[in-house]
Tab-separated table of C-alpha atoms in Angstrom:
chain	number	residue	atom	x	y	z
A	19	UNK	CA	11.215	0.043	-0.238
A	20	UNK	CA	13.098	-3.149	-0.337
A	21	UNK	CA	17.058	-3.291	-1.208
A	22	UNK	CA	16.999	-3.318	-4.969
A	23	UNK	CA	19.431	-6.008	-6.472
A	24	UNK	CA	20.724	-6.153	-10.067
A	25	UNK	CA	19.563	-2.891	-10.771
A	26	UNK	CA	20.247	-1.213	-13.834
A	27	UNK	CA	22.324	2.136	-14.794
A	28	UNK	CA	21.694	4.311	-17.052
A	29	UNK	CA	21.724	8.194	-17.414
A	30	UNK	CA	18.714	10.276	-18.106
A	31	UNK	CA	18.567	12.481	-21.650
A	32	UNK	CA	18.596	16.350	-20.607
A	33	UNK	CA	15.993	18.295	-21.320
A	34	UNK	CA	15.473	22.062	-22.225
A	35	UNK	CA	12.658	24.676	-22.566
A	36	UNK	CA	9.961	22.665	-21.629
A	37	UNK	CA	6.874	24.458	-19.696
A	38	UNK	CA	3.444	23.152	-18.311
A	39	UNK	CA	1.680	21.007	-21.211
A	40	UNK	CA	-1.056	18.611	-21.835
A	41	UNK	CA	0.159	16.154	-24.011
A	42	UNK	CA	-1.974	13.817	-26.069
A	43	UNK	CA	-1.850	9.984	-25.835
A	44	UNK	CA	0.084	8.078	-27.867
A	45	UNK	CA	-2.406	7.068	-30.741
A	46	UNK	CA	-3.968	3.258	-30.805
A	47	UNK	CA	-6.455	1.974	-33.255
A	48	UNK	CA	-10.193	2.611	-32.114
A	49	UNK	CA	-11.305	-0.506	-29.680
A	50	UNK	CA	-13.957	-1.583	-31.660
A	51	UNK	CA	-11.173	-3.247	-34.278
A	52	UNK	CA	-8.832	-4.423	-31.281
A	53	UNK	CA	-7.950	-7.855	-31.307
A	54	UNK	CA	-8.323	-9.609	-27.647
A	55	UNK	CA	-5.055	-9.060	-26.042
A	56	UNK	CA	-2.790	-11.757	-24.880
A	57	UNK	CA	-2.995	-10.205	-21.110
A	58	UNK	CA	-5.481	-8.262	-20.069
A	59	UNK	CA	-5.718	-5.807	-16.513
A	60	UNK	CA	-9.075	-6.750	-14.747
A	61	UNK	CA	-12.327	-4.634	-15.751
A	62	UNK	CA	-12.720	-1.901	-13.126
A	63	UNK	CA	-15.851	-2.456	-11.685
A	64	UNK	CA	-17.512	0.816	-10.973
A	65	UNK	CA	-20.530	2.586	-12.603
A	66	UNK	CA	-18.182	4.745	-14.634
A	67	UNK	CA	-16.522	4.770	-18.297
A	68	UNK	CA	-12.740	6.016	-17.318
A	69	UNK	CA	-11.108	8.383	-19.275
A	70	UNK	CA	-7.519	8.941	-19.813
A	71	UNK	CA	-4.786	12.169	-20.813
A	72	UNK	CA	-1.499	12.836	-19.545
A	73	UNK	CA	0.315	16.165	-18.071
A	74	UNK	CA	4.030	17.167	-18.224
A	75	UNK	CA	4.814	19.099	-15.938
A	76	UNK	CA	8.041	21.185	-15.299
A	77	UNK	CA	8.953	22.464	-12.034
A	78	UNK	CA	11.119	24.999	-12.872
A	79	UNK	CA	11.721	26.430	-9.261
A	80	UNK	CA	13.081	23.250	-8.270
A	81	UNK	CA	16.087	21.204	-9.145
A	82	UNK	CA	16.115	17.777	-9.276
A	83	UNK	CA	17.850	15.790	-7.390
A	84	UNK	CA	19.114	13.049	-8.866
A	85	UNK	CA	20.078	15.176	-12.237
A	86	UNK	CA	20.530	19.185	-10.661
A	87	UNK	CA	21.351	20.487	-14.170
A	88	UNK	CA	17.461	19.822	-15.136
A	89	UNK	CA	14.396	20.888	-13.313
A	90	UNK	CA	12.319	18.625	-11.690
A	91	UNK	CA	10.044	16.461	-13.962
A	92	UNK	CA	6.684	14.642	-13.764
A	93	UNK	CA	4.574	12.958	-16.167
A	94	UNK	CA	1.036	12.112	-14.893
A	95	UNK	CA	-1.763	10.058	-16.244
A	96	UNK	CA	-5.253	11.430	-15.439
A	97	UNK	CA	-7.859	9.390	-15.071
A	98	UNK	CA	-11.794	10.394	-14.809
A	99	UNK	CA	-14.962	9.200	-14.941
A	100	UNK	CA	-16.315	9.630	-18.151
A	101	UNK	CA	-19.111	9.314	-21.364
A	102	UNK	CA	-19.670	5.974	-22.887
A	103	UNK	CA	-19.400	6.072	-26.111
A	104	UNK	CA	-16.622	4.692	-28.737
A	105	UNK	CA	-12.675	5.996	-28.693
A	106	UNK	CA	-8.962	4.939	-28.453
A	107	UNK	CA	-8.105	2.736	-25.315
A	108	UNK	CA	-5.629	4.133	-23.339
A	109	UNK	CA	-2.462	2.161	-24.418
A	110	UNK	CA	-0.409	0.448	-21.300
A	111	UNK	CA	3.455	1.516	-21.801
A	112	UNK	CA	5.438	1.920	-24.974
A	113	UNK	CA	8.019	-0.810	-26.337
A	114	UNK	CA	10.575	0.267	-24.867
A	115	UNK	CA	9.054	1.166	-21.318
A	116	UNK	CA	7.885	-2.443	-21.316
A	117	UNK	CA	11.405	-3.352	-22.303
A	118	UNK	CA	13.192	-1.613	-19.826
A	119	UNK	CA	10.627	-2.751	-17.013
A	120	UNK	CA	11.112	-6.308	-18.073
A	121	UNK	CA	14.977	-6.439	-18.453
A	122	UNK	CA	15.448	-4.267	-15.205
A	123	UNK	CA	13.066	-6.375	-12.796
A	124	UNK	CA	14.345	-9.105	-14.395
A	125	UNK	CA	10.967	-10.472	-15.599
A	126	UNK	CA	12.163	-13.977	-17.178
A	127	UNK	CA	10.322	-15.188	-19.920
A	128	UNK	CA	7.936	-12.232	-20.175
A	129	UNK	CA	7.610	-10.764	-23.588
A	130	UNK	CA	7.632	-7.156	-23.928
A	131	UNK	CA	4.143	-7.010	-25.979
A	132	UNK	CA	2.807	-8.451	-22.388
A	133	UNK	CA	3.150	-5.018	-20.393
A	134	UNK	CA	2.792	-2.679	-23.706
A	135	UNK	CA	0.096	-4.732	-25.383
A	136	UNK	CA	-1.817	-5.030	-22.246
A	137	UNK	CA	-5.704	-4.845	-22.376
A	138	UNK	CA	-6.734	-1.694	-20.727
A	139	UNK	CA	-10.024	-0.051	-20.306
A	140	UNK	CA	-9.739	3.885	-20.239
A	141	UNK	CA	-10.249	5.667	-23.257
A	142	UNK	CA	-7.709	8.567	-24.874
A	143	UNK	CA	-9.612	12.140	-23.609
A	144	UNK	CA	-13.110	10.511	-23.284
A	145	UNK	CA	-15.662	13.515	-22.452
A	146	UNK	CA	-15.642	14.109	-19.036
A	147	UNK	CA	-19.223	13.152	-16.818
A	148	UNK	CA	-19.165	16.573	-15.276
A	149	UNK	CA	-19.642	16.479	-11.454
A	150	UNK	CA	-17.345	17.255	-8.365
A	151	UNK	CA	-15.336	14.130	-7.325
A	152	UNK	CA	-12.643	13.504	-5.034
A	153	UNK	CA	-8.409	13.399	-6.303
A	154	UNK	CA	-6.533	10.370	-5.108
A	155	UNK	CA	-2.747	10.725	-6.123
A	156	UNK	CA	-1.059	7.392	-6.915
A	157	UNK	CA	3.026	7.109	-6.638
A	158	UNK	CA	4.559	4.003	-7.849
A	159	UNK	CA	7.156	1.879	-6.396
A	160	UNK	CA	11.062	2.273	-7.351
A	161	UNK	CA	12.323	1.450	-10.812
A	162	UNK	CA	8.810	1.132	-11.210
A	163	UNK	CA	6.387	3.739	-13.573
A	164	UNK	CA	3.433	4.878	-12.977
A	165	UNK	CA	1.466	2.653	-15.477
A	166	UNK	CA	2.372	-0.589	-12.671
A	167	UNK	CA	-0.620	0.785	-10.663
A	168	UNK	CA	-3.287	1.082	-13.680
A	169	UNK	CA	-5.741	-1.270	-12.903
A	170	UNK	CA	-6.079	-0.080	-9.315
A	171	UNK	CA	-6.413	3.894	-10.949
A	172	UNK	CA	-9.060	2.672	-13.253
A	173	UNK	CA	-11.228	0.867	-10.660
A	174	UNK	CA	-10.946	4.231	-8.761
A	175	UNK	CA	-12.214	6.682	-11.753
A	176	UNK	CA	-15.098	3.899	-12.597
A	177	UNK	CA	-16.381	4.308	-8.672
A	178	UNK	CA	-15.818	8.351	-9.114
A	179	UNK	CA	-12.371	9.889	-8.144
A	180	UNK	CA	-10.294	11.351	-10.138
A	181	UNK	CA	-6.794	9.812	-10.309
A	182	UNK	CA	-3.365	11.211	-10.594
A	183	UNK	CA	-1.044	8.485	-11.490
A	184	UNK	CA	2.840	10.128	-11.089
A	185	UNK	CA	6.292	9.532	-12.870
A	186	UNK	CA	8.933	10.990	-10.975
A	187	UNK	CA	11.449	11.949	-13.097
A	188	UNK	CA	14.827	9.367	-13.158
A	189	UNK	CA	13.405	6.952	-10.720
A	190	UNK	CA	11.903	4.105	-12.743
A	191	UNK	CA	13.754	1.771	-15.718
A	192	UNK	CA	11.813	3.937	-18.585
A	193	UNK	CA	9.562	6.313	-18.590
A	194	UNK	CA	9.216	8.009	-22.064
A	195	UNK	CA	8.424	11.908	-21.598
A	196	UNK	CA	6.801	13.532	-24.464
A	197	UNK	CA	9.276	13.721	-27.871
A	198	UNK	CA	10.203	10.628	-27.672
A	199	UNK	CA	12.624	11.069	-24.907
A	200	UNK	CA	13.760	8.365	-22.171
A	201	UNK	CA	13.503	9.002	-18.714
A	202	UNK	CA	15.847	6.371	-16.858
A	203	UNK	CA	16.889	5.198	-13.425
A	204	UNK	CA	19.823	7.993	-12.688
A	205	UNK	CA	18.544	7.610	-9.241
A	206	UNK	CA	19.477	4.101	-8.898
A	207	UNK	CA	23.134	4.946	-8.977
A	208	UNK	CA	22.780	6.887	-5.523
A	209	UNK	CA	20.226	3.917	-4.335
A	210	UNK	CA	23.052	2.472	-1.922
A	211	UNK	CA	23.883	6.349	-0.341
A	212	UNK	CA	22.869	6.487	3.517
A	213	UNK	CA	20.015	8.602	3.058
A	214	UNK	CA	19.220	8.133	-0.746
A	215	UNK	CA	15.214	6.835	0.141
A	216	UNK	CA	14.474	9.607	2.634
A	217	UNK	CA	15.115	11.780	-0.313
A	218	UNK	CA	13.759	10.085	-2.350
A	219	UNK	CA	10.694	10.500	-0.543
A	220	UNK	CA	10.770	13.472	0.521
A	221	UNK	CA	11.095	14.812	-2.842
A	222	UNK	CA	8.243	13.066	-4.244
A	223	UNK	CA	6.345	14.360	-1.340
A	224	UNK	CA	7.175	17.921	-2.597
A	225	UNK	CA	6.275	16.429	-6.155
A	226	UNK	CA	2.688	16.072	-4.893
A	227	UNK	CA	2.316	19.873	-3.533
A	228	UNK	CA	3.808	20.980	-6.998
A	229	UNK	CA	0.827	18.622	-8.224
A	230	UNK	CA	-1.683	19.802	-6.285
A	231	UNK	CA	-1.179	23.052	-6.853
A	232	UNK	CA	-0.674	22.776	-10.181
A	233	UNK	CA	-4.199	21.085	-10.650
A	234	UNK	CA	-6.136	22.978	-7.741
A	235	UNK	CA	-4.812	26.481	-7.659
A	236	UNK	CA	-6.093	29.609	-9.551
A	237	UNK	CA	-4.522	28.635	-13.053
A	238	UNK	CA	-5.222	24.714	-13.113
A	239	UNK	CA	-3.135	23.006	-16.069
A	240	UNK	CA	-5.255	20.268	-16.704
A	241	UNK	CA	-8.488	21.168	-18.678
A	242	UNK	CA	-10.860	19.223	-16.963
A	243	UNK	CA	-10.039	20.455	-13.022
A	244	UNK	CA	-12.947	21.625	-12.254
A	245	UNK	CA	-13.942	17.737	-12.096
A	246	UNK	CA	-11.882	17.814	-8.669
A	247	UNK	CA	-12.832	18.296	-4.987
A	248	UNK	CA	-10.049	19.706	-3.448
A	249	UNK	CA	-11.751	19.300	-0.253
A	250	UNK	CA	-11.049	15.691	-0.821
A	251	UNK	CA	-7.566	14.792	-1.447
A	252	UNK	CA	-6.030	11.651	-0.643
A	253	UNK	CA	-2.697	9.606	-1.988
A	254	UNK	CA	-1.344	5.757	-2.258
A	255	UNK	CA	1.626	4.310	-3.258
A	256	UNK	CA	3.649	0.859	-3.502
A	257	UNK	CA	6.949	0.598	-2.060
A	258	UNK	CA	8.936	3.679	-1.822
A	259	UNK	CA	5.498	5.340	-3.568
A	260	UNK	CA	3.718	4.321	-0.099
A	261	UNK	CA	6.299	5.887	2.094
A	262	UNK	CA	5.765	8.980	0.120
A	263	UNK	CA	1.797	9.007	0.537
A	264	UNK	CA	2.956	9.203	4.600
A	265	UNK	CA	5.662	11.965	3.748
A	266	UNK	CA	3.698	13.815	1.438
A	267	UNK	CA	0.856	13.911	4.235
A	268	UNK	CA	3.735	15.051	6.896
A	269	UNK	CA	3.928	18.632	4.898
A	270	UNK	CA	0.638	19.053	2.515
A	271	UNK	CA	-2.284	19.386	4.857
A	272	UNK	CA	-4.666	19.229	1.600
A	273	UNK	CA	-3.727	15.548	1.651
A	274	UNK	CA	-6.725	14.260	4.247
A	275	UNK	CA	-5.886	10.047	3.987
A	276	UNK	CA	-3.093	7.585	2.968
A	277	UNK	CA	-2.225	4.139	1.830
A	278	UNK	CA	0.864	2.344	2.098
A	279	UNK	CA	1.581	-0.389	0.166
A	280	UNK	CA	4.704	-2.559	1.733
A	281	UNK	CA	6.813	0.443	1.738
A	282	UNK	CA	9.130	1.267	4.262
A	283	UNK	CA	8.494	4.494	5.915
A	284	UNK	CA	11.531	6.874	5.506
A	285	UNK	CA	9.869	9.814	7.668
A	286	UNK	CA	8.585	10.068	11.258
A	287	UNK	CA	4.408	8.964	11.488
A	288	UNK	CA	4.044	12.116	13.718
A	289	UNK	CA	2.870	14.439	11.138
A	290	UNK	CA	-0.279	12.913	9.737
A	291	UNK	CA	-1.665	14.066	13.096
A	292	UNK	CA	-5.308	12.309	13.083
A	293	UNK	CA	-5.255	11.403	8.965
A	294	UNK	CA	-6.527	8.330	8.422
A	295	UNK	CA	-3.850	5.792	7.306
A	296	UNK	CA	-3.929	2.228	5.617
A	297	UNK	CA	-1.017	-0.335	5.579
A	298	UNK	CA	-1.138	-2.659	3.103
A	299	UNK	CA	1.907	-5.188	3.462
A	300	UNK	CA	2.836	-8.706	3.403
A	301	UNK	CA	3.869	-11.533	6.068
A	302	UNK	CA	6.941	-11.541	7.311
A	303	UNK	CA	8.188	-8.259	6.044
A	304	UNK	CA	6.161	-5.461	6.893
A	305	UNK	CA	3.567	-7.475	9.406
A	306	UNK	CA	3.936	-6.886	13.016
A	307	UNK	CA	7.113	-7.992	14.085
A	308	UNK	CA	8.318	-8.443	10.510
A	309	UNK	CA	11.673	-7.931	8.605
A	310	UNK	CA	10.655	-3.938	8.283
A	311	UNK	CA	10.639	-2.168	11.911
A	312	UNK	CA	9.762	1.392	10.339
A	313	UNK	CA	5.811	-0.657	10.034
A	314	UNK	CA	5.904	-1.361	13.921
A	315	UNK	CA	7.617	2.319	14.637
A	316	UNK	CA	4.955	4.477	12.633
A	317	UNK	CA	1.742	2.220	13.905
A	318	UNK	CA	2.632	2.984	17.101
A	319	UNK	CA	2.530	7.599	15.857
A	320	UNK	CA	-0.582	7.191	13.671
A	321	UNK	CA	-2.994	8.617	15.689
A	322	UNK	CA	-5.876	8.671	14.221
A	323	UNK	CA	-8.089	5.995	12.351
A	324	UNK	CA	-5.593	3.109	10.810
A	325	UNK	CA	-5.785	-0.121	9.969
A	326	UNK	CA	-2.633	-2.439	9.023
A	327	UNK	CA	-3.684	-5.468	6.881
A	328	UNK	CA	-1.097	-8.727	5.749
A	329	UNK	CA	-1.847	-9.904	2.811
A	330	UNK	CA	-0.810	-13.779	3.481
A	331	UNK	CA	0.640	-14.968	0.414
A	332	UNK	CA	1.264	-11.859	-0.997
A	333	UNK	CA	5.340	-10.827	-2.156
A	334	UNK	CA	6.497	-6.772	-2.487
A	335	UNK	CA	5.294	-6.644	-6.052
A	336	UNK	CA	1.913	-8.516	-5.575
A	337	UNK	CA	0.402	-4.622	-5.027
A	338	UNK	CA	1.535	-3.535	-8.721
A	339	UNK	CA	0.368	-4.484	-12.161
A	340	UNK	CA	2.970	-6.867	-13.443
A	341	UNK	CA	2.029	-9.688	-11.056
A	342	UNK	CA	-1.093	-10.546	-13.194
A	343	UNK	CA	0.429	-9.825	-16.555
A	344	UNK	CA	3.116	-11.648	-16.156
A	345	UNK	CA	1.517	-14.712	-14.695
A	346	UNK	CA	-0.949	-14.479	-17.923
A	347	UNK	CA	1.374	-14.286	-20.452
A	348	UNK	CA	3.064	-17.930	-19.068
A	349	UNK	CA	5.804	-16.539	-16.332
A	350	UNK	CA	6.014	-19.005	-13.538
A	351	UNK	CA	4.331	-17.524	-10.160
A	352	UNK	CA	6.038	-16.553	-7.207
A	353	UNK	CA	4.154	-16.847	-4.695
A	354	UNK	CA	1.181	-18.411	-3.047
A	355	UNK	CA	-0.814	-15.922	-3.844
A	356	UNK	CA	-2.405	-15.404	-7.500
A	357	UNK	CA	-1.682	-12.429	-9.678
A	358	UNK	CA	-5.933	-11.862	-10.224
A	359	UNK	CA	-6.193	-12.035	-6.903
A	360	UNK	CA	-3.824	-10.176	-5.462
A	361	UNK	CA	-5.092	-7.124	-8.343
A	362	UNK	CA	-8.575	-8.041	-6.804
A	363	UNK	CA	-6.973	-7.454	-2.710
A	364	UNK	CA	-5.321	-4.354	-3.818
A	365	UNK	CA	-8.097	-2.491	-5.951
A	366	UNK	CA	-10.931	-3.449	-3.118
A	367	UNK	CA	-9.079	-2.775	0.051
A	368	UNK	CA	-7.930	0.523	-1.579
A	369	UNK	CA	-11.434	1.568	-3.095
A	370	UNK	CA	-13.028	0.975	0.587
A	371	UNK	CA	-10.471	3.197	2.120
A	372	UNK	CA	-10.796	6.220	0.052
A	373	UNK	CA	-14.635	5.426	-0.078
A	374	UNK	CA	-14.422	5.500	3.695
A	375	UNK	CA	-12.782	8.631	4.345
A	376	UNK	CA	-13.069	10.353	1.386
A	377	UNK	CA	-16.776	10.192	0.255
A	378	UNK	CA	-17.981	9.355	3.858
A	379	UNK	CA	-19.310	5.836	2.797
A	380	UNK	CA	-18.951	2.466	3.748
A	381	UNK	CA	-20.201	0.193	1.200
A	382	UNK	CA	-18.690	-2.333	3.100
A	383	UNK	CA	-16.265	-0.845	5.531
A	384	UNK	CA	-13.081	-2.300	5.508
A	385	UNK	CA	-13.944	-4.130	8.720
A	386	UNK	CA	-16.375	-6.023	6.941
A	387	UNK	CA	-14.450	-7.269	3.937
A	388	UNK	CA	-13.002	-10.105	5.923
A	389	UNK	CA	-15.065	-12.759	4.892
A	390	UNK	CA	-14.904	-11.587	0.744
A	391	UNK	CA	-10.865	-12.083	1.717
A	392	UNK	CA	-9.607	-14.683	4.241
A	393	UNK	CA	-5.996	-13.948	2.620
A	394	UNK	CA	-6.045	-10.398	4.648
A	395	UNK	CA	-5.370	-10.217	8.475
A	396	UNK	CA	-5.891	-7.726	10.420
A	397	UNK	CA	-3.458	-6.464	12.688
A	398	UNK	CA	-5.059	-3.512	14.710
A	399	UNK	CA	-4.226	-3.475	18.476
């Protein structure tokens, strides 16, 4: 996670009384009488339809941290391979998420109706394709929500995982929980603390265990669980959402691989033990040598199979959705490296990973993707 300027305050509405619920999406016209969007997240390019619904969960044995009066929170967008057939797409954010986002990352010139108006491809509670496929567990960056990292979670249900896509509770500009109600960044008032990111991901690493559990254990909240392999569990994240992939693998065993995308690490590499691990960063920063020293520090304590990959005209946010949307609804780019592109990098490198270690094929390893994508260097030793 990069030091976060301009950020803004704002406290997070309480909550009470809320318990483990499945909450339906918010409703869209069918997408048969959807006008083409003005942006539009790249079509996933699997062999599945992807469907969408959302959890909220409450974990009421925990207080949060940011807010201890409340328990801790998480909203969490499932995503599945499912039926063809005709339904609701899966809207991107809400107004006011997109507002927030926009404002808070200080997005110039991008209208709000470019993040919430976004074309996506899942569909509101398709029928499930029934089968047994592996969980990947996707954590966003800070300030950031969970719907940053859609296009990479539908290319992942259309080749066959399931996908967990997590809000954490009072750690992104808006997330809106179910009622209406607006989750905002009380955590970026402690952001400057010594300490404030290693609990930051530490807690979302216990976020994931409450996750797990709460969608693998003997009462499973989520109707269609018996979709998941819990044999084959594996989690990515951007930014601080990457460090907590690593931390979440330090005390959850069920975790079995791990991407980090340009996030500092906040905990010691030592307990993945001989996980696989990807690093996903960019030159400069987090490439060997770079501006980030936690990248050179864990490399040298993963001990089993890694790779660490620079992305060479890639910036911190070139991992997350709003790259590509912004660019295509007229914001000027930032980098060498082209929104479409970098969504294309991401989803790819990511999809060969979990393919790799999760599903035991390489269709092409990530060894071999070199000459698809001279942008990515390889730094293995």
């Amino acid at each position: 996670m990069r030091a976060v300027a301009a950020i803004v305050l704002a406290l997070i509405v309480p909550a009470a009384g809320l318990v483990w619920a499945l909450d339906r999406e918010t409703t869209a016209p069918p997408s048969s009488v959807v006008s083409t969007p003005a942006t539009q997240l790249p079509a996933p390019t699997g062999s599945f339809t992807v469907g969408r619904n959302v959890l909220h969960l409450v974990d009421a044995a925990r207080q949060d941290p940011w807010t201890p009066t409340q328990p801790r929170e998480l909203l969490v967008s499932m995503y599945y391979p499912a039926q063809q057939g005709e339904g609701v797409r899966a809207p991107y954010a809400t107004d006011e998420e997109s507002r927030l986002l926009i404002e808070g990352a200080g997005l110039t010139g991008v209208p709000v109706q470019a993040l919430s108006k976004a074309g996506t491809h899942a569909v509101v509670d398709a029928a499930p394709v029934d089968g047994s496929y592996p969980l990947v567990v996707l954590s966003p960056g800070f300030t950031a929500a969970r719907f940053t990292l859609t296009a990479v979670s539908e290319e992942l249900a259309s080749r066959g995982y399931v996908v967990a896509a997590v809000d954490h509770a009072g750690e992104s500009f808006g997330t809106e929980f179910p009622g209406g109600r607006m989750s905002t960044c009380v955590a970026c008032e402690r952001i400057g603390e010594d300490g404030a990111l290693t609990l930051m991901a530490e807690t979302r690493a216990r976020d994931t265990s409450f996750l797990l559990d709460r969608l693998t254990g003997p009462a499973p909240i989520w109707p269609h669980a018996r979709l998941i392999d819990a044999t084959r569990i594996g989690m990515a994240g951007h930014s601080i959402g990457g460090a907590s992939a690593a931390a979440a693998m330090a005390i959850d065993a069920r975790v079995r691989a791990g991407v980090n995308m340009d996030g500092s690490f906040q905990v010691s590499a030592d307990g993945l033990g001989e996980r696989p691990f990807l690093l996903l960063g960019v030159d400069g920063q987090t490439s060997p040598g770079g501006g980030d020293p936690s990248w050179d520090a864990a490399w040298t304590r993963l001990h089993g199979w890694k790779r660490w990959m620079t992305v060479v005209g890639a910036e911190h946010d070139s991992f997350a959705d709003t790259g590509t949307l912004a660019e295509q609804a007229g914001a000027p780019g930032k980098t060498a490296l082209p929104g479409d592109r970098a969504a294309d990098i991401t989803r790819t490198y990511v999809a060969a990973f979990f393919d790799q270690h999760l599903r035991d094929i390489a269709r092409p390893s990530l060894d071999d993707l070199a000459h698809a994508f001279p942008e990515v260097r390889s730094n293995n030793q």
